[in-house]
Coordinates of C-alpha atoms in Angstrom, one line a residue:
Chain Y
X1 CA -16.8 4.3 14.1
X2 CA -16.4 4.1 17.8
X3 CA -15.8 7.1 19.8
X4 CA -12.5 6.0 21.2
X5 CA -11.2 6.5 18.0
X6 CA -11.3 10.3 18.4
X7 CA -9.0 10.1 21.5
X8 CA -5.7 11.7 22.1
X9 CA -4.4 8.7 23.9
X10 CA -4.7 6.7 20.6
X11 CA -2.3 9.0 18.8
X12 CA -0.1 9.1 21.9
X13 CA 0.2 5.4 22.5
X14 CA 2.1 5.1 18.9
X15 CA 4.7 7.4 20.4
X16 CA 5.7 4.9 23.4
X17 CA 5.5 2.0 20.9
X18 CA 7.9 4.0 18.5
X19 CA 10.2 5.0 21.2
X20 CA 10.4 1.4 22.4
X21 CA 11.0 0.1 19.1
X22 CA 13.6 2.5 17.9
X23 CA 15.9 2.0 20.7
X24 CA 15.8 -1.9 20.2
X25 CA 16.4 -1.5 16.5
X26 CA 19.3 1.1 16.9
X27 CA 20.9 -1.2 19.7
X28 CA 20.6 -4.4 17.2
X29 CA 22.0 -2.1 14.1
X30 CA 25.0 -1.2 16.5
X31 CA 26.0 -4.4 17.4
X32 CA 25.7 -5.7 13.8
X33 CA 27.7 -2.8 12.2
X34 CA 29.9 -2.0 15.2
X35 CA 29.9 1.4 13.9
X36 CA 28.2 4.5 15.6
X37 CA 27.1 6.2 12.3
X38 CA 23.9 4.1 12.1
X39 CA 22.6 5.9 15.4
X40 CA 22.9 9.2 13.0
X41 CA 21.3 7.4 10.1
X42 CA 18.5 6.3 12.0
X43 CA 18.2 10.0 13.5
X44 CA 18.3 11.5 10.1
X45 CA 15.7 9.3 8.8
X46 CA 13.5 9.8 11.9
X47 CA 14.1 13.8 11.4
X48 CA 13.2 13.4 7.8
X49 CA 9.6 12.0 8.5
X50 CA 9.1 14.5 11.0
X51 CA 9.9 17.2 8.7
X52 CA 7.5 15.7 6.1
X53 CA 4.5 15.1 8.3
X54 CA 4.7 18.3 10.1
X55 CA 4.7 20.2 6.8
X56 CA 1.5 18.6 6.1
X57 CA -0.2 19.1 9.6
X58 CA -3.0 21.5 9.3
X59 CA -2.9 23.2 12.4
X60 CA -4.8 26.5 11.9
X61 CA -7.8 25.9 13.7
X62 CA -9.1 28.8 15.6
X63 CA -8.8 27.8 19.5
X64 CA -11.9 28.7 21.3
X65 CA -11.7 27.3 24.9
X66 CA -14.7 25.1 25.3
X67 CA -16.2 24.1 28.7
X68 CA -18.6 21.4 29.1
X69 CA -21.8 22.7 30.8
X70 CA -23.2 19.8 33.3
X71 CA -26.5 18.5 32.2
X72 CA -28.9 19.4 35.1
X73 CA -27.9 23.1 35.2
X74 CA -28.1 23.3 31.2
X75 CA -31.6 22.1 31.2
X76 CA -32.2 24.0 34.1
X77 CA -31.3 27.4 32.5
X78 CA -33.1 26.5 29.1
X79 CA -36.2 25.6 30.8
X80 CA -36.1 28.7 33.3
X81 CA -34.7 31.1 30.4
X82 CA -32.3 32.7 33.0
X83 CA -29.5 32.9 31.0
X84 CA -29.5 33.0 26.8
X85 CA -26.5 31.0 25.7
X86 CA -24.4 33.2 22.9
X87 CA -23.5 30.5 20.2
X88 CA -21.4 31.6 17.2
X89 CA -22.8 30.5 13.6
X90 CA -19.7 28.6 12.8
X91 CA -19.9 26.0 15.5
X92 CA -23.6 26.2 16.4
X93 CA -24.5 22.6 15.1
X94 CA -21.5 21.2 16.8
X95 CA -21.8 22.7 20.3
X96 CA -25.5 21.8 20.9
X97 CA -24.9 22.1 24.7
X98 CA -21.2 23.0 25.0
X99 CA -21.0 26.7 25.5
X100 CA -17.9 28.9 24.8
X101 CA -16.9 30.5 27.8
X102 CA -16.8 34.5 28.0
X103 CA -19.4 34.9 25.6
X104 CA -22.4 35.4 28.0
X105 CA -23.5 39.1 28.2
X106 CA -25.5 39.1 31.4
X107 CA -26.1 36.7 34.6
X108 CA -28.5 37.0 37.2
X109 CA -27.4 36.9 41.0
X110 CA -27.2 32.9 41.0
X111 CA -23.9 31.7 42.7
X112 CA -23.8 28.4 41.2
X113 CA -23.6 29.7 37.9
X114 CA -20.4 31.5 38.5
X115 CA -18.3 28.1 37.8
X116 CA -19.5 28.7 34.1
X117 CA -17.0 31.7 34.1
X118 CA -14.2 30.0 35.4
X119 CA -11.3 29.3 32.6
X120 CA -10.4 25.9 31.7
X121 CA -7.7 24.4 29.7
X122 CA -8.6 21.6 27.1
X123 CA -6.0 19.2 28.8
X124 CA -8.3 19.5 32.2
X125 CA -11.3 18.9 29.9
X126 CA -9.8 16.1 28.3
X127 CA -8.7 14.5 31.5
X128 CA -12.2 14.9 33.0
X129 CA -13.9 13.6 30.0
X130 CA -11.6 10.5 29.7
X131 CA -12.2 9.8 33.5
X132 CA -16.0 10.0 33.3
X133 CA -15.8 7.7 30.2
X134 CA -13.7 5.3 32.0
X135 CA -15.8 5.1 34.8
X136 CA -19.0 4.7 32.7
X137 CA -17.3 2.1 30.6
X138 CA -15.9 0.0 33.5
X139 CA -13.4 -2.1 31.6
X140 CA -9.9 -0.9 30.7
X141 CA -9.1 1.0 27.7
X142 CA -5.5 1.9 26.8
X143 CA -6.3 5.0 24.7
X144 CA -8.6 6.5 27.4
X145 CA -6.1 5.8 30.0
X146 CA -3.3 7.5 28.0
X147 CA -5.7 10.6 27.2
X148 CA -6.1 11.2 31.0
X149 CA -2.3 11.2 31.4
X150 CA -0.9 12.5 28.3
X151 CA -2.8 15.8 28.5
X152 CA -0.9 16.6 31.7
X153 CA 2.4 16.0 30.1
X154 CA 4.1 19.5 29.8
X155 CA 0.8 21.2 30.3
X156 CA 0.1 22.8 33.6
X157 CA -3.4 22.9 35.0
X158 CA -3.5 25.1 38.1
X159 CA -7.2 25.9 38.4
X160 CA -7.3 24.1 42.0
X161 CA -4.4 25.7 43.7
X162 CA -4.1 29.0 45.7
X163 CA -3.8 32.1 43.4
X164 CA -2.0 34.8 45.4
X165 CA 2.1 34.6 45.2
X166 CA 2.5 34.3 48.9
X167 CA -0.1 31.6 49.5
X168 CA 1.2 29.4 46.5
X169 CA 4.9 29.5 48.2
X170 CA 3.4 28.6 51.3
X171 CA 0.9 26.1 50.5
X172 CA 1.9 22.7 51.6
X173 CA 0.5 21.1 48.6
X174 CA 2.5 23.2 46.3
X175 CA 5.9 22.7 48.3
X176 CA 5.6 19.0 48.5
X177 CA 4.7 18.8 44.8
X178 CA 7.8 20.8 44.1
X179 CA 10.0 18.6 46.3
X180 CA 8.5 15.4 44.8
X181 CA 9.1 16.9 41.2
X182 CA 12.7 17.8 42.2
X183 CA 13.5 14.4 43.5
X184 CA 12.0 12.7 40.6
X185 CA 13.5 14.8 38.1
X186 CA 17.1 13.8 39.6
X187 CA 16.1 9.8 39.6
X188 CA 14.9 10.3 36.0
X189 CA 17.7 12.4 34.8
X190 CA 20.2 9.7 36.4
X191 CA 18.7 7.0 34.7
X192 CA 18.3 8.9 31.3
X193 CA 21.8 9.9 30.7
X194 CA 23.7 7.6 32.7
X195 CA 22.2 4.1 32.4
X196 CA 23.5 3.0 29.1
X197 CA 27.0 4.2 30.2
X198 CA 26.6 2.2 33.0
X199 CA 25.4 -1.1 31.1
X200 CA 28.2 -0.6 28.7
X201 CA 31.3 0.2 30.7
X202 CA 30.7 -1.4 34.1
X203 CA 28.5 -4.4 33.2
X204 CA 30.0 -4.8 29.5
X205 CA 26.9 -5.2 28.0
X206 CA 26.8 -5.5 24.2
X207 CA 24.4 -2.9 22.4
X208 CA 22.0 -5.3 21.2
X209 CA 21.5 -6.2 24.9
X210 CA 21.1 -2.7 25.9
X211 CA 18.6 -2.2 22.9
X212 CA 16.1 -4.4 24.8
X213 CA 15.7 -1.8 27.4
X214 CA 13.5 0.2 25.2
X215 CA 10.6 -2.4 24.6
X216 CA 11.0 -3.2 28.3
X217 CA 10.3 0.5 29.0
X218 CA 7.6 0.8 26.6
X219 CA 5.8 -2.4 27.6
X220 CA 6.1 -1.2 31.5
X221 CA 5.0 2.3 30.5
X222 CA 1.9 1.2 28.5
X223 CA 0.8 -1.4 31.6
X224 CA 1.2 1.9 34.1
X225 CA -0.9 3.8 31.8
X226 CA -3.7 1.3 31.6
X227 CA -3.8 0.6 35.3
X228 CA -3.0 4.4 36.6
X229 CA -6.7 5.0 37.5
X230 CA -6.8 1.7 39.5
X231 CA -3.4 2.6 41.4
X232 CA -4.6 5.9 42.2
X233 CA -7.8 4.5 43.9
X234 CA -6.2 1.5 46.0
X235 CA -2.3 2.1 46.2
X236 CA -2.8 5.4 48.2
X237 CA -3.9 3.5 51.2
X238 CA -1.1 0.8 50.6
X239 CA 1.5 3.5 50.2
X240 CA 0.4 5.1 53.6
X241 CA 0.4 1.7 55.4
X242 CA 3.6 1.0 54.4
X243 CA 5.1 4.4 55.3
X244 CA 3.4 4.2 58.8
X245 CA 4.8 0.8 59.6
X246 CA 8.1 1.5 58.4
Chain F
X6 CA -30.0 10.4 -1.5
X7 CA -28.3 7.2 0.1
X8 CA -25.5 7.5 -2.6
X9 CA -24.9 10.8 -1.4
X10 CA -24.7 9.9 2.4
X11 CA -22.4 7.2 1.7
X12 CA -20.3 9.2 -0.5
X13 CA -20.3 11.9 2.0
X14 CA -19.4 9.7 4.9
X15 CA -16.7 8.0 3.0
X16 CA -14.9 11.6 2.3
X17 CA -15.5 12.4 5.7
X18 CA -14.1 9.4 7.2
X19 CA -11.1 9.6 4.8
X20 CA -10.2 13.1 5.6
X21 CA -10.4 12.1 9.3
X22 CA -8.2 9.3 8.7
X23 CA -5.8 11.2 7.1
X24 CA -5.4 13.9 9.6
X25 CA -5.3 11.2 12.4
X26 CA -2.9 9.3 10.5
X27 CA -0.8 12.5 10.4
X28 CA -1.1 12.6 14.2
X29 CA -0.1 9.2 14.7
X30 CA 2.8 9.8 12.4
X31 CA 4.0 13.2 14.1
X32 CA 4.0 11.2 17.6
X33 CA 6.0 8.1 16.0
X34 CA 8.4 10.5 14.2
X35 CA 9.1 12.7 17.2
X36 CA 9.4 10.0 19.7
X37 CA 11.6 8.2 17.3
X38 CA 14.1 10.7 16.7
X39 CA 14.2 11.6 20.7
X40 CA 15.0 7.6 20.9
X41 CA 17.3 7.3 18.2
X42 CA 20.4 9.7 19.0
X43 CA 19.8 11.2 22.5
X44 CA 20.1 7.8 24.5
X45 CA 23.2 6.6 22.8
X46 CA 25.2 9.9 22.7
X47 CA 26.8 9.3 26.1
X48 CA 28.3 6.2 24.7
X49 CA 29.3 8.0 21.4
X50 CA 31.2 10.6 23.6
X51 CA 33.0 8.1 25.7
X52 CA 33.8 5.7 22.9
X53 CA 34.6 8.2 19.7
X54 CA 35.3 11.5 21.2
X55 CA 37.2 10.1 24.2
X56 CA 35.5 12.4 26.6
X57 CA 35.9 11.9 30.4
X58 CA 33.1 11.4 32.8
X59 CA 33.2 15.2 33.8
X60 CA 33.1 16.4 30.3
X61 CA 30.3 13.7 29.4
X62 CA 28.0 15.2 32.3
X63 CA 28.9 18.7 31.4
X64 CA 27.6 18.3 27.8
X65 CA 24.6 16.1 29.0
X66 CA 23.7 19.1 31.6
X67 CA 23.3 21.7 29.1
X68 CA 20.2 20.2 27.5
X69 CA 17.6 20.5 30.6
X70 CA 18.2 24.2 31.1
X71 CA 18.1 25.3 27.5
X72 CA 14.7 23.3 27.1
X73 CA 13.3 25.0 30.1
X74 CA 14.0 28.4 28.5
X75 CA 13.1 27.3 24.7
X76 CA 9.8 25.4 25.4
X77 CA 8.2 28.9 26.5
X78 CA 9.7 30.8 23.6
X79 CA 8.6 28.4 21.0
X80 CA 5.1 27.9 22.6
X81 CA 4.8 31.7 22.5
X82 CA 5.8 31.9 18.9
X83 CA 3.5 29.1 17.7
X84 CA 0.4 30.9 19.7
X85 CA 1.3 34.1 18.1
X86 CA 1.5 32.6 14.6
X87 CA -0.8 29.5 14.9
X88 CA -0.9 29.3 10.9
X89 CA 3.0 28.7 11.2
X90 CA 2.6 25.6 13.6
X91 CA 3.7 23.1 11.1
X92 CA 6.4 24.8 9.4
X93 CA 8.0 25.9 12.7
X94 CA 8.0 22.5 13.8
X95 CA 9.7 21.4 10.6
X96 CA 12.2 24.2 10.6
X97 CA 13.3 23.6 14.5
X98 CA 13.6 20.0 13.5
X99 CA 15.8 20.6 10.6
X100 CA 18.2 22.8 12.7
X101 CA 18.2 20.6 15.6
X102 CA 18.9 17.7 13.1
X103 CA 21.6 19.5 11.4
X104 CA 23.5 20.0 15.0
X105 CA 23.2 16.3 15.8
X106 CA 24.7 15.6 12.2
X107 CA 27.5 18.0 12.8
X108 CA 28.3 16.0 16.1
X109 CA 28.7 13.0 13.7
X110 CA 31.0 15.0 11.5
X111 CA 33.2 15.9 14.8
X112 CA 33.3 12.4 15.6
X113 CA 34.6 11.4 12.0
X114 CA 37.4 14.3 12.2
X115 CA 38.4 12.7 15.4
X116 CA 38.8 9.4 14.4
X117 CA 40.7 10.3 11.5
X118 CA 43.2 12.3 13.3
X119 CA 46.5 10.8 13.7
X120 CA 46.8 9.9 17.4
X121 CA 50.6 10.3 17.8
X122 CA 50.3 14.3 18.1
X123 CA 49.9 14.4 21.7
X124 CA 50.2 18.2 22.0
X125 CA 47.4 18.9 19.2
X126 CA 45.2 16.2 20.9
X127 CA 45.2 17.9 24.2
X128 CA 44.6 21.1 22.8
X129 CA 41.9 20.1 20.5
X130 CA 40.1 18.1 23.4
X131 CA 38.8 21.5 25.1
X132 CA 38.0 22.4 21.4
X133 CA 36.1 19.2 20.9
X134 CA 34.1 19.7 24.2
X135 CA 33.4 23.4 23.2
X136 CA 32.0 22.6 19.9
X137 CA 30.2 19.5 21.3
X138 CA 28.4 21.7 23.6
X139 CA 27.8 24.1 21.2
X140 CA 25.8 21.5 18.9
X141 CA 24.1 19.8 22.0
X142 CA 22.6 23.5 23.0
X143 CA 21.8 24.1 19.3
X144 CA 19.6 20.5 19.4
X145 CA 18.0 21.5 23.0
X146 CA 17.0 24.9 21.7
X147 CA 15.5 23.8 18.5
X148 CA 14.3 20.3 18.7
X149 CA 13.5 19.3 22.2
X150 CA 10.6 21.8 22.3
X151 CA 8.7 20.0 19.7
X152 CA 7.8 17.5 22.2
X153 CA 5.2 20.3 23.6
X154 CA 4.7 21.4 20.1
X155 CA 3.4 18.1 19.0
X156 CA 1.2 17.6 21.7
X157 CA -0.5 20.9 21.1
X158 CA -0.6 20.5 17.4
X159 CA -2.4 16.8 17.8
X160 CA -4.8 18.5 20.1
X161 CA -5.4 21.4 17.8
X162 CA -5.8 18.9 14.7
X163 CA -7.9 16.6 16.9
X164 CA -9.9 19.8 18.0
X165 CA -11.9 20.3 21.0
X166 CA -15.2 19.4 19.4
X167 CA -13.9 16.0 18.0
X168 CA -11.9 15.1 21.3
X169 CA -15.5 15.6 23.1
X170 CA -17.7 14.6 20.2
X171 CA -18.0 10.9 20.6
X172 CA -19.2 11.0 24.5
X173 CA -20.8 14.3 25.6
X174 CA -22.7 14.9 21.9
X175 CA -24.0 11.1 22.3
X176 CA -25.0 11.4 26.0
X177 CA -26.9 14.8 25.2
X178 CA -28.6 13.2 22.1
X179 CA -29.6 10.2 24.2
X180 CA -31.4 12.5 26.7
X181 CA -33.4 14.1 24.0

């Protein structure tokens, strides 16, 4: 069993595929039956499936925020015996090197161990782990790529931002991020809400043609997921160069 | 001993396969229901309910504002009662789904109304917009936060140890 089997991205991938296929199927059914009731019947079927699955989802695990201890410092700690890791009985066999935060009782005055106490979210851990594994394996892996992105959806990670309220509001990074998010939200909402109206009313496109926007969106979304890491490295310079020359 | 190991690993794999199948089905179902009705509702409002552009924009604008309030509320409830995570997702999906089906009922009542009654049509147009807004609000409050609830549910089902199990654990065991 390969390790990529466990990754969050492997599950999230199916959401993108399902979205594209559903838009396509509903569009085809709409053209075929010429009645808007099929939209609601497909919606009812999907909702029934969701209710059925969520009833069987076992989501009652105790949430202990784990943090990866960098390997050199862990070996240094264990060999020098400066800190005693406090590991619970339940998770002792599984942890084996990863230590639940906030379970240390005492600490020597070592500044580089302060980072062990910084709280971190599962989302940031997933992202870092996916980044490291992508670097290690070298080739493209769609599941890992979606892992490093899907964990950012709807989950904020603010460990690298300024902490006081005034410094948050006056920080250039935060301001540019908020402005970018605002503009991006405006563009996205216009497309999401009014594209189909425009295609149908102004371009007089039949519903079966409109339905093909679903798979198109899904394929481009997955391609972007796949190459997001490479774009991050190589596209930044290209964007700066374009902005300067313009 | 080998038979015991083989059977234990088989049932371990089967349990994990079923739980990961639930994760995949959760994502398939939530994105399917979010791609079935909401993208085609503006067309429905224009063709069946005969809304003007202003009215369509008004009804569509409700969802993001309500969702921004509802997401933290439902996340707080789920964090406080983690054992009810699955049932909460099911109940909210049921309520939101019922709201969308009510919009279909509104459409049926409009299409069955005789069109020669001009006065009552003008009166009922505002009522139509009000009723559709109410059901759109209910959908945005109950169903739309399920996106983030599904994300957190899948992360919890996979578990932090399983998310990291394959890479860090194997690296550490190689070093020993």
